[in-house]
Coordinates of C-alpha atoms and ligand atoms in Angstrom, one line a residue:
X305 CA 0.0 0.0 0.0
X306 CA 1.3 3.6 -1.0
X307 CA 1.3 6.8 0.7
X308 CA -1.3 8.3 -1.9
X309 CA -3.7 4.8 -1.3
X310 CA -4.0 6.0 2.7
X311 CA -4.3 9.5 1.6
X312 CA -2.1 13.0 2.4
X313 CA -2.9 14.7 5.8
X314 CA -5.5 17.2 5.2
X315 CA -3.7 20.5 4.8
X316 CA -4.4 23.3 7.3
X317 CA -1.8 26.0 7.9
X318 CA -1.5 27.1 11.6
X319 CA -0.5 30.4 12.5
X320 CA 3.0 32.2 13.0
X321 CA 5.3 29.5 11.1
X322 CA 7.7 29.7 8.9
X323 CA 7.1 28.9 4.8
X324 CA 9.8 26.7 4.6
X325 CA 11.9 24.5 6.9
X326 CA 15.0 22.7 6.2
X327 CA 14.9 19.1 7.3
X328 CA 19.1 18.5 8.7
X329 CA 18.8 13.9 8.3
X330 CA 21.2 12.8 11.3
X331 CA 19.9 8.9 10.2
X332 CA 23.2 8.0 8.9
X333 CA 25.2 9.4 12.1
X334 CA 23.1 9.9 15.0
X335 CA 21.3 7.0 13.9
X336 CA 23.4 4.5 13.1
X337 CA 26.1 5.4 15.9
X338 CA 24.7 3.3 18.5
X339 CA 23.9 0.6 16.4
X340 CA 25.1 -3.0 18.2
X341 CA 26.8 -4.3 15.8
X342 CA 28.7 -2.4 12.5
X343 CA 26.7 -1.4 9.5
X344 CA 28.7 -2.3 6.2
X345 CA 30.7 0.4 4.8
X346 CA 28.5 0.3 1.4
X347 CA 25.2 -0.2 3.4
X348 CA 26.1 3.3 5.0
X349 CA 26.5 4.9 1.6
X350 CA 23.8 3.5 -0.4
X351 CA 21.3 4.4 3.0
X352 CA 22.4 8.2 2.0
X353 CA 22.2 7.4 -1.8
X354 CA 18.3 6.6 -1.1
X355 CA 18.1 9.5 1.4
X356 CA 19.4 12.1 -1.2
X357 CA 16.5 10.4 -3.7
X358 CA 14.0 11.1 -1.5
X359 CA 14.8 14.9 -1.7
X360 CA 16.7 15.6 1.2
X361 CA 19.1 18.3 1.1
X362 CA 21.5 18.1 4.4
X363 CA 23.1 14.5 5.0
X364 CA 24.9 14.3 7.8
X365 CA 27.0 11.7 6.9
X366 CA 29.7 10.1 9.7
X367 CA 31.4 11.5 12.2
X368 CA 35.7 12.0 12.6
X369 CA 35.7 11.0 16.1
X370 CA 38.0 8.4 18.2
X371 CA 37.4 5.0 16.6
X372 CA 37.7 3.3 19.7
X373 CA 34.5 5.8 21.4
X374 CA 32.3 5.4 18.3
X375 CA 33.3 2.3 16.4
X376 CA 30.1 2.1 14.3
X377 CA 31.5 4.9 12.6
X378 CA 35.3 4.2 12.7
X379 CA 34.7 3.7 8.1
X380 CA 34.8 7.8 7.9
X381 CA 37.3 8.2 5.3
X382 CA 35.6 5.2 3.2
X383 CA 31.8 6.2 3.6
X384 CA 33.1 9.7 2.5
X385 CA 35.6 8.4 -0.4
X386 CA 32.5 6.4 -1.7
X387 CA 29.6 8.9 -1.6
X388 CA 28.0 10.1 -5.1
X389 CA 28.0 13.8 -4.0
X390 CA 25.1 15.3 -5.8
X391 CA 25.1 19.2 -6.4
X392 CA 23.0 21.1 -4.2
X393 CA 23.6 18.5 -1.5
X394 CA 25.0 19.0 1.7
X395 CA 27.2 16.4 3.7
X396 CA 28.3 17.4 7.3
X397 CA 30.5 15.3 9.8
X398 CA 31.1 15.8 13.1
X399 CA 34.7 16.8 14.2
X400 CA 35.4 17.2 17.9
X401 CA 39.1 18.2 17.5
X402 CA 41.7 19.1 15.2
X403 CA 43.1 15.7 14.3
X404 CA 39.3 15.1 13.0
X405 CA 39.2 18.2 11.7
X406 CA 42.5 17.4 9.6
X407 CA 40.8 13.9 9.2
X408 CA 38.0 15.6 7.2
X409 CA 39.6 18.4 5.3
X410 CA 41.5 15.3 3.9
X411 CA 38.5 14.1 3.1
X412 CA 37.3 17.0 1.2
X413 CA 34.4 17.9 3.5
X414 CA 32.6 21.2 3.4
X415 CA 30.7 21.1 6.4
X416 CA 31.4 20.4 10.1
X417 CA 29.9 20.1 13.4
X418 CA 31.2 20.5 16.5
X419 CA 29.8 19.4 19.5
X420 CA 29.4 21.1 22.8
X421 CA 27.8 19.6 26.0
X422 CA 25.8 21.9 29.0
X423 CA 26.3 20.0 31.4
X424 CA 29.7 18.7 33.4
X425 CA 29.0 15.8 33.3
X426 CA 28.4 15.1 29.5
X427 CA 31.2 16.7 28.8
X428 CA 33.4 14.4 30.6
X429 CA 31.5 11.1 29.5
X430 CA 31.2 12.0 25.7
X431 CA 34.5 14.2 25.2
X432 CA 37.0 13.3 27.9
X433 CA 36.7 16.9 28.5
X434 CA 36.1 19.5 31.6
X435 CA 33.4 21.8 30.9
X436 CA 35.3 25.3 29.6
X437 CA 37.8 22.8 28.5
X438 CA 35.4 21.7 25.5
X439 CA 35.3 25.2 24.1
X440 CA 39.0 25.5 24.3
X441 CA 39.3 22.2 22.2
X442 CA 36.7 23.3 19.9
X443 CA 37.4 27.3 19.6
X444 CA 40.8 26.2 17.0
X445 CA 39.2 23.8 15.1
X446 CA 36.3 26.4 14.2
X447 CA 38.7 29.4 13.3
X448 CA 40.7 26.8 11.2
X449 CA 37.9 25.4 9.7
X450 CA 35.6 28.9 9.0
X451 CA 39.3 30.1 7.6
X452 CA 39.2 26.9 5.2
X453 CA 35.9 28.7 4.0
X454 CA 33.9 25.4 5.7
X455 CA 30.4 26.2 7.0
X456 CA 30.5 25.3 10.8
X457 CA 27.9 24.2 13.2
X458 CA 27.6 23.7 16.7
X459 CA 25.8 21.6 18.7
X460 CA 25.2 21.6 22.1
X461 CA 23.5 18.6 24.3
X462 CA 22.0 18.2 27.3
X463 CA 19.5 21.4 26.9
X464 CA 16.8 20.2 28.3
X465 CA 18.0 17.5 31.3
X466 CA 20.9 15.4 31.9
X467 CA 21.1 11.6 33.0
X468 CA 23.0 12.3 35.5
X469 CA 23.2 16.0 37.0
X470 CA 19.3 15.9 36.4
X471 CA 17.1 19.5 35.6
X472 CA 19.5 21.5 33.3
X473 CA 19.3 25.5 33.8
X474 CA 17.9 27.9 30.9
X475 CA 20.4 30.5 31.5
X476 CA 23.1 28.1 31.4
X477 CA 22.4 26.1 28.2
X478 CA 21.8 30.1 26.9
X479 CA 25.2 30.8 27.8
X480 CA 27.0 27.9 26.3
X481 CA 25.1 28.4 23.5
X482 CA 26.3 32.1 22.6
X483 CA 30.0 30.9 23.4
X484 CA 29.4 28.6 20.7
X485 CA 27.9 31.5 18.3
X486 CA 30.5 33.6 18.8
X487 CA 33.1 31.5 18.5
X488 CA 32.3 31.2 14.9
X489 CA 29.8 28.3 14.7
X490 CA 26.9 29.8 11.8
X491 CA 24.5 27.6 13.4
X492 CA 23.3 25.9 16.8
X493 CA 21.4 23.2 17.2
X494 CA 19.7 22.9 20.6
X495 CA 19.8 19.0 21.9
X496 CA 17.5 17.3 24.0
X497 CA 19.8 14.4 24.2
X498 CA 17.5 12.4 26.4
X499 CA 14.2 13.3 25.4
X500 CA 12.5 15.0 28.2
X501 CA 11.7 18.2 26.8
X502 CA 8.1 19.3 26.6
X503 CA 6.8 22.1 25.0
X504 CA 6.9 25.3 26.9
X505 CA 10.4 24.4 28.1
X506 CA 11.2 24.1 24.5
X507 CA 10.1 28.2 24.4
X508 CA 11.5 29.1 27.5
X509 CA 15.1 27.2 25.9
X510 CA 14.8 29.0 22.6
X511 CA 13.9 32.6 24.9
X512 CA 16.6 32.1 26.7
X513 CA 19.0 31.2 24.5
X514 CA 17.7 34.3 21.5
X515 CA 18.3 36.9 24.7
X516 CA 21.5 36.0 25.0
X517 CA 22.3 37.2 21.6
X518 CA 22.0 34.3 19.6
X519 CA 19.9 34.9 16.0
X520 CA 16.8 32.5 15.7
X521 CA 17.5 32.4 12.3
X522 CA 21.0 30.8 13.5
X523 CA 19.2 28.5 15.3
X524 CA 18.5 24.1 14.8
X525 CA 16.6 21.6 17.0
X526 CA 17.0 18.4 17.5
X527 CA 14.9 16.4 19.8
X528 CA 15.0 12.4 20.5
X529 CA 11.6 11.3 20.9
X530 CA 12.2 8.9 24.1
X531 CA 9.0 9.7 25.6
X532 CA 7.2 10.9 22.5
X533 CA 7.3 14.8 22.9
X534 CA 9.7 15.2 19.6
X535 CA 6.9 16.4 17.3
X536 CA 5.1 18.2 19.8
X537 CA 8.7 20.3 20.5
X538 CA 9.3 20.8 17.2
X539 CA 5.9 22.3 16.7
X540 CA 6.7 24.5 19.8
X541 CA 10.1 25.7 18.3
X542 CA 8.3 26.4 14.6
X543 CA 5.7 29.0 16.4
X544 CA 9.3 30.6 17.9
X545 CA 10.6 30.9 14.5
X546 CA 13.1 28.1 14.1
X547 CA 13.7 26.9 10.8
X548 CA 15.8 23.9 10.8
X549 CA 14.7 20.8 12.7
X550 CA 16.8 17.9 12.9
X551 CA 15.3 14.4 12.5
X552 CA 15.9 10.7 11.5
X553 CA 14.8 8.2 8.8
X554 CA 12.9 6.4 10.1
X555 CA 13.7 7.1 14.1
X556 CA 16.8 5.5 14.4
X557 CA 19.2 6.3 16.9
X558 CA 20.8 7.2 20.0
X559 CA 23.8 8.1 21.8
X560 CA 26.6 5.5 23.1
X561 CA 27.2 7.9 25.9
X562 CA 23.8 9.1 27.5
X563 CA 22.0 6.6 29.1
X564 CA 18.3 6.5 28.4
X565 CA 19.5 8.7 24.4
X566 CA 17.0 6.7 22.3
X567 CA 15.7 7.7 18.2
X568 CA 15.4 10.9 17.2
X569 CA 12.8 12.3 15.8
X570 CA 11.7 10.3 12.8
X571 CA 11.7 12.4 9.6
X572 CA 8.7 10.8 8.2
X573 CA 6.4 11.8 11.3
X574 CA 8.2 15.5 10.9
X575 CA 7.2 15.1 6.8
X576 CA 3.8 14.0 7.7
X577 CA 3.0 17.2 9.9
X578 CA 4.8 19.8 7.5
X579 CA 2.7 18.5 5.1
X580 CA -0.6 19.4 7.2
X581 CA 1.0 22.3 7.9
X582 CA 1.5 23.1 4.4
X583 CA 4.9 24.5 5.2
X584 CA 7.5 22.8 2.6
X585 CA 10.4 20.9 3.0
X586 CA 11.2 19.4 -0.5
X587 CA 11.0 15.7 0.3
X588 CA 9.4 13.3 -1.1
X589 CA 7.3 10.9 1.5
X590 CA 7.2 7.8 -0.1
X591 CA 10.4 7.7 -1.1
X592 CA 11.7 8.7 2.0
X593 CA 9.7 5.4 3.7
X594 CA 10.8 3.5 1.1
X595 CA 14.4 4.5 1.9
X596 CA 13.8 3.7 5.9
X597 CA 11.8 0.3 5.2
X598 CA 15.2 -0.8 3.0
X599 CA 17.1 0.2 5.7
X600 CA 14.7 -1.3 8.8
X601 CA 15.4 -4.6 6.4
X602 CA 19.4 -4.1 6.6
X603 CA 18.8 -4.1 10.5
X604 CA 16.4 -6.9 10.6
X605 CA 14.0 -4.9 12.8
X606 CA 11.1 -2.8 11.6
X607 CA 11.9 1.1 12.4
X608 CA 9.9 2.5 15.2
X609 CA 8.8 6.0 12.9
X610 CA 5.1 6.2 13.3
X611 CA 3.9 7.4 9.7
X612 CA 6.4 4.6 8.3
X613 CA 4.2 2.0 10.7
X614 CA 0.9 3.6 9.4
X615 CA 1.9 3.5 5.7
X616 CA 2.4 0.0 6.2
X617 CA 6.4 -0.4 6.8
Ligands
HMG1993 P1 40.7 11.3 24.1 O1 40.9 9.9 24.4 O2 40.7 12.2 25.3 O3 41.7 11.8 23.0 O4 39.3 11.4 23.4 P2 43.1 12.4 23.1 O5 43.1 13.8 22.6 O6 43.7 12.2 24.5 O7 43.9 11.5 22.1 C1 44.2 10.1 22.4 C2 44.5 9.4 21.0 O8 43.3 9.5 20.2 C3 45.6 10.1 20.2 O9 46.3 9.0 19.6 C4 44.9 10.9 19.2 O10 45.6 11.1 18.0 C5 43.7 10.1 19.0 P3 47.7 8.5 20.1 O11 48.6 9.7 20.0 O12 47.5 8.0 21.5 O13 48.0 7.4 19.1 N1 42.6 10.9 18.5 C6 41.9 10.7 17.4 N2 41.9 9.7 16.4 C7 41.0 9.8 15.4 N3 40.1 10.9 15.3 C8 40.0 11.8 16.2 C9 40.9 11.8 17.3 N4 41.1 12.5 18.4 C10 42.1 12.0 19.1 N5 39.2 12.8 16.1 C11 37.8 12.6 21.9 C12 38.8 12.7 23.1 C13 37.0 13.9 21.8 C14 38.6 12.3 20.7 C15 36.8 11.4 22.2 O14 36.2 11.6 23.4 C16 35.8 11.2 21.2 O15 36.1 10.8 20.0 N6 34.5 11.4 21.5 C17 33.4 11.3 20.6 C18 32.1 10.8 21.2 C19 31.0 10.8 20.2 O16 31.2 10.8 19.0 N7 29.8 10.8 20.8 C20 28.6 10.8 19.9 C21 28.4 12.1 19.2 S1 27.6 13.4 20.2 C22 25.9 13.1 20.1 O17 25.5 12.0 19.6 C23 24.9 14.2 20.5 C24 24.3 14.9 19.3 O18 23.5 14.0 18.5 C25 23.3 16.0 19.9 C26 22.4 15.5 21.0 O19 21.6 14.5 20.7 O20 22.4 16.1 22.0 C27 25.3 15.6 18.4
MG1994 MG1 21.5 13.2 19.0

């Protein structure tokens, strides 16, 4: 059964959004990064192949990190050397350092992110890092990498709670926020690493962090859906004026170093309500479930996205 056979959502625009959002896919990193066992090299690439079919723009494609802290992803060079880069497509890594920033100028990349935590805690469990220690690490690699003419984006976890130092203060995920935006990074993409985010502390985040001198226009989300509020935060953060949401294929993912990190966002559900919304996004929806069912089948377990479920995946 196709898309078109169940039918399109209705469309009904809602009040004070954007026209157009800009869907950043984290399926092939954020996603497959906490995978159990490795995903073949050529699985990875043909998973973005289909991705980019489906109409999606930003594929952010592997990460340049330690192999021995994110094995799943330890085939950088090989995913990258291997990609069909289409014109008009966008492929960003992550790059915690300078030897992964030299790791993926090597590899020709145009795009990085680097990635921040708000908390202590997360900085010492994902980044063998102390807290103003992380911006020290990452403040070279952005001036190198901006200089290099690379667009560079910043992400910052933990916004909304942390596994283990619990309720996570506004005015501190605004501050390390701005000392990401002025260090250089052209965007920042808030994380609710964990999932426990609901909607009006989603506004009071974005609030927070727009007073401290941070452009909304500047700004990303990216919310894993561990006890279902993704959608409804992403809604929340459209009426504030944000214009890049970050999501999944399907839902996959996680992070190796949060406890309780599970999927993000999947990007069909996010597809399904732009749709209603009538705000575009330039995917296509049945490719895109077609892309996530090939994938779920790679996996051998059906992907947990909702719309993919209902369309019959
Ligand atoms: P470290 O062990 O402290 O590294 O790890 P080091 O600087 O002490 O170096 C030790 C050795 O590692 C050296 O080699 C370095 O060359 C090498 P030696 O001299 O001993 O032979 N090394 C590297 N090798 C390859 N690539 C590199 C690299 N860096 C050093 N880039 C480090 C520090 C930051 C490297 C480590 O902690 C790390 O790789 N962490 C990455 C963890 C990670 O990827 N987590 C998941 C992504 S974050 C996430 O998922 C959240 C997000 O989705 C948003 C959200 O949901 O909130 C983005
Ligand atoms: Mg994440």
């Amino acid at each position: 059964m196709t898309t078109r056979d169940k039918g399109l959502p209705a469309r009904h625009a809602a009040e004070g959004l954007v026209d157009n959002v800009t869907i950043w896919e984290v399926g092939a990193r954020d996603g497959l990064q906490n995978e159990q066992s490795v995903v073949p090299t050529e699985v990875k690439i043909e998973f973005l192949d289909r991705l980019a079919d489906a109409g999606l723009r930003t594929l952010e494609a592997t990460s340049f990190v330690h192999p021995k802290w994110v094995p799943q992803l330890a085939d950088a060079e090989q995913v990258l050397a291997g990609l069909r880069r289409r014109p008009g497509v966008r492929y960003p890594v992550l790059v915690p350092n300078e030897r992964g920033l030299d790791r993926g100028l090597t590899a020709d990349v145009a795009h990085i992110a680097v990635f921040a935590s708000a908390t202590v805690e997360f900085a010492r469990r994902n980044l063998n890092s102390g807290f103003d220690e992380q911006f020290g690490m990452f403040a070279p690699v952005v001036e190198r990498a901006r200089a290099e003419g690379l667009d560079v984006r910043g992400y910052l976890s933990m916004c909304f709670g942390d596994p283990w130092e619990g309720r996570v203060d506004p005015g501190q995920v605004a501050t390390a926020a701005a000392r990401l935006y002025e260090m250089g990074c052209t965007e920042i993409s808030l994380g609710d690493t964990i999932g426990v985010a609901t909607p009006g502390h989603v506004q009071r985040v974005l609030d927070a962090v727009c007073s401290a001198g941070v452009d909304v226009g500047a700004l990303a989300v990216h919310f894993h859906d561990t006890y279902g509020q993704a959608l409804a935060n992403t809604f929340a953060a459209l009426r504030r004026g944000v214009a890049t949401v970050d999501a999944s294929a399907g839902g996959l993912g996680g992070c190796p170093y949060a406890e309780s990190a599970t999927g993000n966002l999947a990007t069909e559900d996010l597809v399904w309500m732009l749709d209603g919304l009538g705000v575009s996004h330039g995917v296509d929806l049945d490719a895109l479930v077609g892309a996530s069912r090939w994938m779920a089948q790679q996996l051998g377990r059906p992907s947990p996205s909702r719309v993919v479920r209902a369309l019959g995946g």
